[in-house]
Coordinates of C-alpha atoms and ligand atoms in Angstrom, one line a residue:
M1 CA 0.0 0.0 0.0
N2 CA 1.2 3.5 -0.8
M3 CA -0.1 6.4 1.1
R4 CA -1.0 9.6 -0.7
N5 CA 2.0 11.7 -1.7
A6 CA 0.9 14.7 0.3
L7 CA 1.2 12.6 3.5
Q8 CA 4.9 11.8 2.9
A9 CA 5.9 15.4 4.0
M10 CA 3.8 15.4 7.1
K11 CA 5.3 15.3 10.5
P12 CA 3.4 14.0 13.5
Y13 CA 2.0 16.6 15.9
T14 CA 4.3 17.4 18.9
P15 CA 2.0 17.6 21.9
G16 CA 2.6 19.1 25.3
V17 CA 4.0 16.2 27.3
L18 CA 1.6 14.4 29.7
A19 CA 3.8 12.9 32.4
P20 CA 1.9 11.1 35.2
G21 CA 2.4 12.8 38.6
K22 CA 4.0 16.0 37.1
L23 CA 2.4 19.4 37.1
K24 CA 1.3 20.0 33.5
L25 CA 2.0 23.5 32.2
S26 CA 2.6 22.5 28.7
S27 CA -0.7 22.7 26.8
N28 CA -2.3 26.0 27.9
E29 CA -5.2 24.3 29.7
N30 CA -7.3 26.1 32.3
P31 CA -5.5 25.6 35.7
L32 CA -8.9 25.8 37.5
G33 CA -10.3 22.7 35.8
P34 CA -13.6 22.7 33.9
S35 CA -16.4 25.1 34.5
P36 CA -18.6 23.8 37.4
K37 CA -21.7 24.4 35.3
A38 CA -20.2 22.4 32.4
M39 CA -19.4 19.5 34.7
E40 CA -23.0 19.5 36.0
A41 CA -24.4 19.5 32.4
F42 CA -21.9 16.7 31.4
Q43 CA -23.2 14.6 34.4
T44 CA -26.8 15.1 33.3
S45 CA -26.0 14.3 29.7
I46 CA -24.7 10.8 30.5
N47 CA -28.3 9.6 30.9
N48 CA -28.7 10.1 27.1
L49 CA -25.5 8.5 25.9
H50 CA -27.5 5.9 24.0
L51 CA -28.7 8.7 21.7
Y52 CA -26.9 10.4 18.8
P53 CA -26.3 14.0 19.5
D54 CA -28.2 16.8 17.7
I55 CA -26.6 16.6 14.2
A56 CA -26.9 20.3 13.8
A57 CA -25.8 21.2 17.3
L58 CA -28.6 23.8 17.1
Q59 CA -28.9 24.6 20.8
L60 CA -25.2 25.2 21.0
R61 CA -25.2 27.3 17.8
Q62 CA -28.1 29.3 19.2
A63 CA -26.1 29.9 22.4
L64 CA -23.1 31.0 20.4
A65 CA -25.3 33.2 18.2
A66 CA -26.6 34.9 21.4
K67 CA -23.1 35.4 22.7
H68 CA -21.7 36.9 19.6
S69 CA -25.0 38.7 18.5
M70 CA -25.0 36.8 15.2
Q71 CA -27.1 34.0 13.7
P72 CA -26.8 30.2 14.2
E73 CA -26.0 29.9 10.5
N74 CA -22.8 31.8 11.1
F75 CA -21.3 28.9 13.2
V76 CA -19.8 25.5 12.4
V77 CA -18.8 23.3 15.3
G78 CA -16.1 20.7 15.5
N79 CA -14.4 18.1 17.6
G80 CA -12.0 20.8 18.8
S81 CA -11.0 23.7 16.6
D82 CA -8.4 21.3 15.2
E83 CA -11.2 19.6 13.4
V84 CA -12.7 22.8 12.2
L85 CA -9.3 23.6 10.7
V86 CA -9.5 20.3 8.7
I87 CA -13.1 21.0 7.7
L88 CA -12.2 24.4 6.3
A89 CA -9.1 23.1 4.5
A90 CA -11.3 20.3 3.0
T91 CA -13.8 22.9 2.0
F92 CA -11.6 25.5 0.4
L93 CA -8.1 24.0 -0.5
N94 CA -7.3 22.2 -3.7
P95 CA -4.0 20.3 -4.4
G96 CA -1.2 22.8 -5.2
D97 CA -2.9 25.8 -3.7
H98 CA -0.5 28.2 -2.0
V99 CA -1.1 28.8 1.7
L100 CA 0.7 31.3 4.0
V101 CA 1.3 30.6 7.7
G102 CA 3.5 32.3 10.3
K103 CA 7.0 30.9 10.9
H104 CA 6.5 30.5 14.6
T105 CA 2.9 29.5 15.1
F106 CA 0.5 26.7 15.8
S107 CA 1.3 23.6 13.6
E108 CA -2.2 22.6 12.7
Y109 CA -2.6 25.2 9.9
R110 CA 0.3 23.4 8.1
F111 CA -1.2 20.0 9.0
A112 CA -4.7 20.7 7.6
S113 CA -3.3 22.4 4.5
T114 CA -0.8 19.7 3.7
L115 CA -3.5 17.1 4.2
M116 CA -5.3 18.7 1.2
A117 CA -2.0 18.7 -0.7
A118 CA -1.7 22.4 -0.6
E119 CA 1.8 24.1 -0.7
V120 CA 2.5 25.8 2.6
E121 CA 4.9 28.7 2.9
A122 CA 6.0 29.9 6.4
V123 CA 6.4 33.7 6.4
A124 CA 9.0 35.4 8.6
M125 CA 7.7 37.0 11.8
N126 CA 9.0 40.0 13.7
E127 CA 10.0 39.2 17.3
G128 CA 7.1 36.8 17.6
R129 CA 4.6 39.0 15.8
F130 CA 2.9 38.5 12.6
D131 CA 4.1 41.1 10.1
C132 CA 1.2 42.0 7.9
Q133 CA 3.3 43.8 5.3
T134 CA 5.5 40.7 4.8
L135 CA 2.4 38.5 4.6
Q136 CA 0.9 40.8 2.0
Q137 CA 4.1 40.7 0.0
A138 CA 4.2 36.9 0.1
V139 CA 0.8 36.6 -1.6
R140 CA 1.2 35.0 -5.1
E141 CA -1.2 34.3 -7.9
H142 CA -2.2 30.9 -6.6
T143 CA -2.4 31.9 -2.9
R144 CA -5.6 30.6 -1.6
A145 CA -5.5 31.0 2.2
I146 CA -3.6 32.9 5.0
F147 CA -3.7 31.6 8.5
L148 CA -3.3 34.1 11.3
C149 CA -3.2 33.4 15.0
S150 CA -4.0 36.2 17.5
P151 CA -2.9 35.9 20.3
N152 CA -0.3 33.8 18.6
N153 CA 0.6 30.4 20.0
P154 CA 3.5 30.2 21.2
T155 CA 4.5 33.9 21.5
G156 CA 1.3 35.4 23.0
T157 CA 1.4 38.4 20.7
I158 CA -1.6 39.9 18.9
I159 CA -2.2 41.5 15.6
P160 CA -3.5 44.9 16.5
A161 CA -7.0 45.6 15.2
A162 CA -5.8 48.5 13.0
E163 CA -3.3 46.2 11.3
L164 CA -5.8 43.4 10.9
R165 CA -8.3 45.8 9.3
S166 CA -5.7 47.1 6.9
L167 CA -4.6 43.6 5.9
L168 CA -8.1 42.5 5.3
R169 CA -8.7 45.5 3.0
K170 CA -5.5 44.8 1.0
I171 CA -5.8 41.0 0.5
P172 CA -7.9 40.0 -2.5
A173 CA -11.4 38.8 -1.6
E174 CA -10.8 35.4 -3.2
I175 CA -8.1 34.6 -0.6
L176 CA -9.4 33.0 2.5
I177 CA -8.2 34.6 5.8
V178 CA -8.4 32.4 8.8
L179 CA -8.0 34.1 12.1
D180 CA -7.5 31.7 15.0
A181 CA -8.7 33.4 18.1
A182 CA -8.3 30.4 20.4
Y183 CA -6.9 32.7 23.2
S184 CA -8.6 36.0 22.4
E185 CA -10.7 36.1 25.6
Y186 CA -7.4 36.5 27.5
I187 CA -6.4 39.7 25.7
D188 CA -5.9 42.4 28.4
D189 CA -6.3 45.4 26.2
P190 CA -10.1 45.8 25.8
S191 CA -9.7 47.9 22.7
E192 CA -7.9 45.0 20.9
A193 CA -10.4 42.3 21.6
G194 CA -14.0 41.5 21.7
Y195 CA -16.9 40.1 19.9
P196 CA -18.4 43.3 18.4
F197 CA -15.0 43.7 16.6
E198 CA -15.2 40.2 15.2
K199 CA -18.8 40.7 14.1
E200 CA -17.9 43.9 12.4
L201 CA -15.0 42.3 10.5
L202 CA -17.1 39.3 9.4
A203 CA -19.8 41.6 8.1
K204 CA -17.2 43.5 6.0
H205 CA -15.2 40.5 4.8
A206 CA -16.8 37.4 3.3
N207 CA -13.4 35.7 3.0
L208 CA -12.8 35.8 6.8
I209 CA -13.2 32.8 9.1
I210 CA -12.7 33.2 12.9
L211 CA -11.9 30.2 15.1
H212 CA -12.7 29.8 18.8
T213 CA -12.3 26.9 21.2
F214 CA -13.8 25.7 24.5
S215 CA -10.4 24.1 25.3
K216 CA -8.8 27.1 27.0
L217 CA -10.8 29.6 29.0
Y218 CA -13.8 27.3 29.3
G219 CA -11.7 24.4 30.5
L220 CA -13.1 21.7 28.2
A221 CA -10.0 20.5 26.3
G222 CA -10.7 16.9 27.2
L223 CA -14.2 17.0 25.6
R224 CA -12.9 18.4 22.3
I225 CA -15.1 21.2 21.1
G226 CA -14.4 24.3 19.0
Y227 CA -16.2 26.4 16.4
S228 CA -15.8 28.8 13.5
M229 CA -17.6 32.1 12.8
A230 CA -18.1 33.2 9.2
S231 CA -20.7 34.4 6.8
S232 CA -23.7 32.0 6.4
T233 CA -22.5 31.3 2.9
V234 CA -19.0 30.3 3.9
S235 CA -20.4 28.3 6.9
G236 CA -22.9 26.6 4.6
M237 CA -20.0 25.5 2.4
M238 CA -18.1 24.1 5.4
E239 CA -21.1 22.2 6.6
R240 CA -20.8 20.1 3.4
A241 CA -17.4 18.8 4.6
R242 CA -18.4 18.3 8.3
Q243 CA -19.0 14.7 9.5
P244 CA -22.5 14.2 10.9
F245 CA -22.5 14.0 14.7
N246 CA -18.9 15.2 14.9
V247 CA -19.5 16.8 18.3
S248 CA -20.5 14.4 21.0
L249 CA -23.7 14.8 23.1
P250 CA -21.8 15.5 26.4
A251 CA -19.6 18.0 24.6
Q252 CA -22.5 20.0 23.3
A253 CA -24.2 20.0 26.7
A254 CA -21.1 21.0 28.5
A255 CA -20.3 23.8 26.1
I256 CA -23.8 25.3 26.3
A257 CA -23.5 25.4 30.1
A258 CA -19.9 26.7 30.0
L259 CA -21.1 29.7 28.0
S260 CA -23.4 30.7 30.8
D261 CA -20.8 30.3 33.5
E262 CA -19.7 33.9 33.7
E263 CA -18.4 33.6 37.2
F264 CA -16.0 30.8 36.2
V265 CA -14.9 32.8 33.2
Q266 CA -14.2 35.9 35.3
Q267 CA -12.4 33.9 37.9
S268 CA -10.2 32.2 35.2
L269 CA -9.3 35.6 33.8
R270 CA -8.4 37.0 37.3
V271 CA -6.2 34.0 38.0
N272 CA -4.5 34.4 34.7
R273 CA -3.8 38.1 35.1
A274 CA -2.4 37.6 38.6
G275 CA -0.3 34.6 37.5
K276 CA 1.1 36.5 34.5
E277 CA 2.4 39.2 36.8
Q278 CA 3.8 36.6 39.2
L279 CA 5.7 34.9 36.4
Y280 CA 6.8 38.2 34.8
T281 CA 8.3 39.3 38.1
F282 CA 10.1 35.9 38.5
F283 CA 11.6 36.0 35.0
R284 CA 12.8 39.6 35.4
E285 CA 14.4 38.7 38.8
C286 CA 16.2 35.7 37.1
G287 CA 17.2 37.8 34.2
F288 CA 15.4 35.9 31.4
A289 CA 13.7 37.9 28.6
Y290 CA 10.1 37.1 27.9
I291 CA 7.6 38.3 25.3
E292 CA 4.7 40.3 26.8
S293 CA 1.7 37.9 26.5
Q294 CA -1.9 38.6 25.7
S295 CA -2.7 35.0 26.5
N296 CA -2.6 32.3 29.1
F297 CA 1.1 31.4 28.5
I298 CA 4.4 33.1 28.4
C299 CA 7.2 32.6 25.8
V300 CA 10.7 32.9 27.5
H301 CA 14.1 33.1 25.9
V302 CA 16.3 30.7 27.9
H303 CA 19.6 31.2 26.1
Q304 CA 20.3 27.5 26.0
D305 CA 18.9 24.3 24.4
A306 CA 15.2 24.5 25.4
Q307 CA 14.8 20.7 24.9
Q308 CA 17.5 19.9 27.5
L309 CA 16.1 22.5 29.9
F310 CA 12.6 21.0 29.5
L311 CA 13.9 17.6 30.5
R312 CA 15.6 19.0 33.6
I313 CA 12.5 21.0 34.6
M314 CA 10.5 17.8 34.2
E315 CA 12.9 15.9 36.5
H316 CA 11.8 18.5 39.1
G317 CA 8.2 17.7 38.6
V318 CA 6.8 20.2 36.0
T319 CA 6.3 19.9 32.3
I320 CA 6.5 23.0 30.0
R321 CA 6.8 23.3 26.3
P322 CA 10.3 23.5 24.6
L323 CA 9.7 25.5 21.4
G324 CA 12.1 23.7 18.9
S325 CA 9.1 22.4 17.0
F326 CA 7.9 26.0 16.6
G327 CA 11.3 27.0 15.2
L328 CA 12.5 28.6 18.5
P329 CA 15.0 26.1 19.9
E330 CA 16.2 28.5 22.7
C331 CA 12.7 29.4 23.9
I332 CA 10.2 27.7 26.2
R333 CA 6.4 28.3 26.6
V334 CA 5.0 28.0 30.1
T335 CA 1.2 27.9 30.7
I336 CA 0.2 30.4 33.4
G337 CA -1.1 28.4 36.4
T338 CA -2.6 29.2 39.8
T339 CA -0.3 31.0 42.3
A340 CA 0.7 27.7 43.9
Q341 CA 1.3 26.0 40.5
N342 CA 3.4 29.0 39.4
L343 CA 5.5 28.7 42.6
Q344 CA 6.0 25.0 41.9
F345 CA 7.2 25.9 38.4
M346 CA 9.5 28.6 39.7
Q347 CA 11.2 26.1 42.1
A348 CA 11.6 23.6 39.3
F349 CA 12.9 26.2 36.9
R350 CA 15.4 27.5 39.4
A351 CA 16.7 24.0 40.2
A352 CA 16.9 23.1 36.5
C353 CA 18.9 26.3 35.7
G354 CA 21.1 25.9 38.8
L355 CA 19.9 29.3 40.2
Ligands
PLP1 C1 -3.8 28.6 18.5 C2 -4.6 27.3 18.8 N1 -5.6 27.0 18.0 C3 -6.3 25.9 18.2 C4 -5.9 25.0 19.2 C5 -6.7 23.7 19.3 O1 -7.8 23.9 20.0 P1 -8.8 22.7 20.2 O2 -8.5 22.0 21.5 O3 -10.2 23.3 20.1 O4 -8.7 21.7 19.0 C6 -4.9 25.3 20.0 C7 -4.5 24.3 21.0 O5 -3.5 24.4 21.7 C8 -4.1 26.5 19.8 O6 -3.1 26.8 20.5

């Protein structure tokens, strides 16, 4: 048996390491656990596990529509936003299409595009930031999609709203722009975030798809649920490539409940803000440069082989993410935890660095 040519070039995903008994600060999960309301809804849903879930996830899409002041037809749900990425690639990419991604960004844009035999070009970034001018200059005749990530995993930087607006105006309307906003709720600067902003962009640009996930702020990574927002026309096209019943019944129930758990959301944001300051202070004291983060993780330049440092930190009980697979071999990414988890990380980091 021969596998398809496109798959020959694909590398397996490098996940955050899950080491039993170690504190996991390697996958940007919510340190508070799942939303209590989501857990309750999950428990209730188990009585119906013999039934298929709603094929259209209508109640969930209605809840999302209410949250974003849009219509259910603007949303496509997936088994994690990872699956939504594959759905959109399957909907819009043909073999040989040219696709632009950032040089230091989430690997699934490359995965989904390569799976469809598209040709992926990684565009240089500027100190961890997307450079909209460079992106625009990289557009070619057969460019079909541009993948943006804001806040960017793993650097935590955002594309300022003004730059994004300008990029969207300049890119031809036939080119799809995917804005992965998996971490957007964590953006501290209110003028740079928010749903009215997304709605406004979507109304103006029919080639824009925005992605969100329940894996981070809502604490549901284990259930696998994410979604896209786009025009009803684009969403309708994506629906053709979506598997029926792709989001499980407990995942739909938990996500609806999580959306209503404002207390949990606010608590998660408070913990994140406090933890970010705690870790900033620590890295400054230790003399390590970090990139200011608009997210729930921090990218730190460690001036040594990050893979080796990662292994030593793990020996001291904590897993973080070495960023070699993101093209940053001397950087690590640490998920912001609770105060106690951050202290545990600091101890492990000091010991691993011999400080
Ligand atoms: C930028 C970004 N997008 C998407 C995802 C995947 O989200 P999901 O768990 O919904 O598949 C991640 C997960 O780490 C991510 O960092």
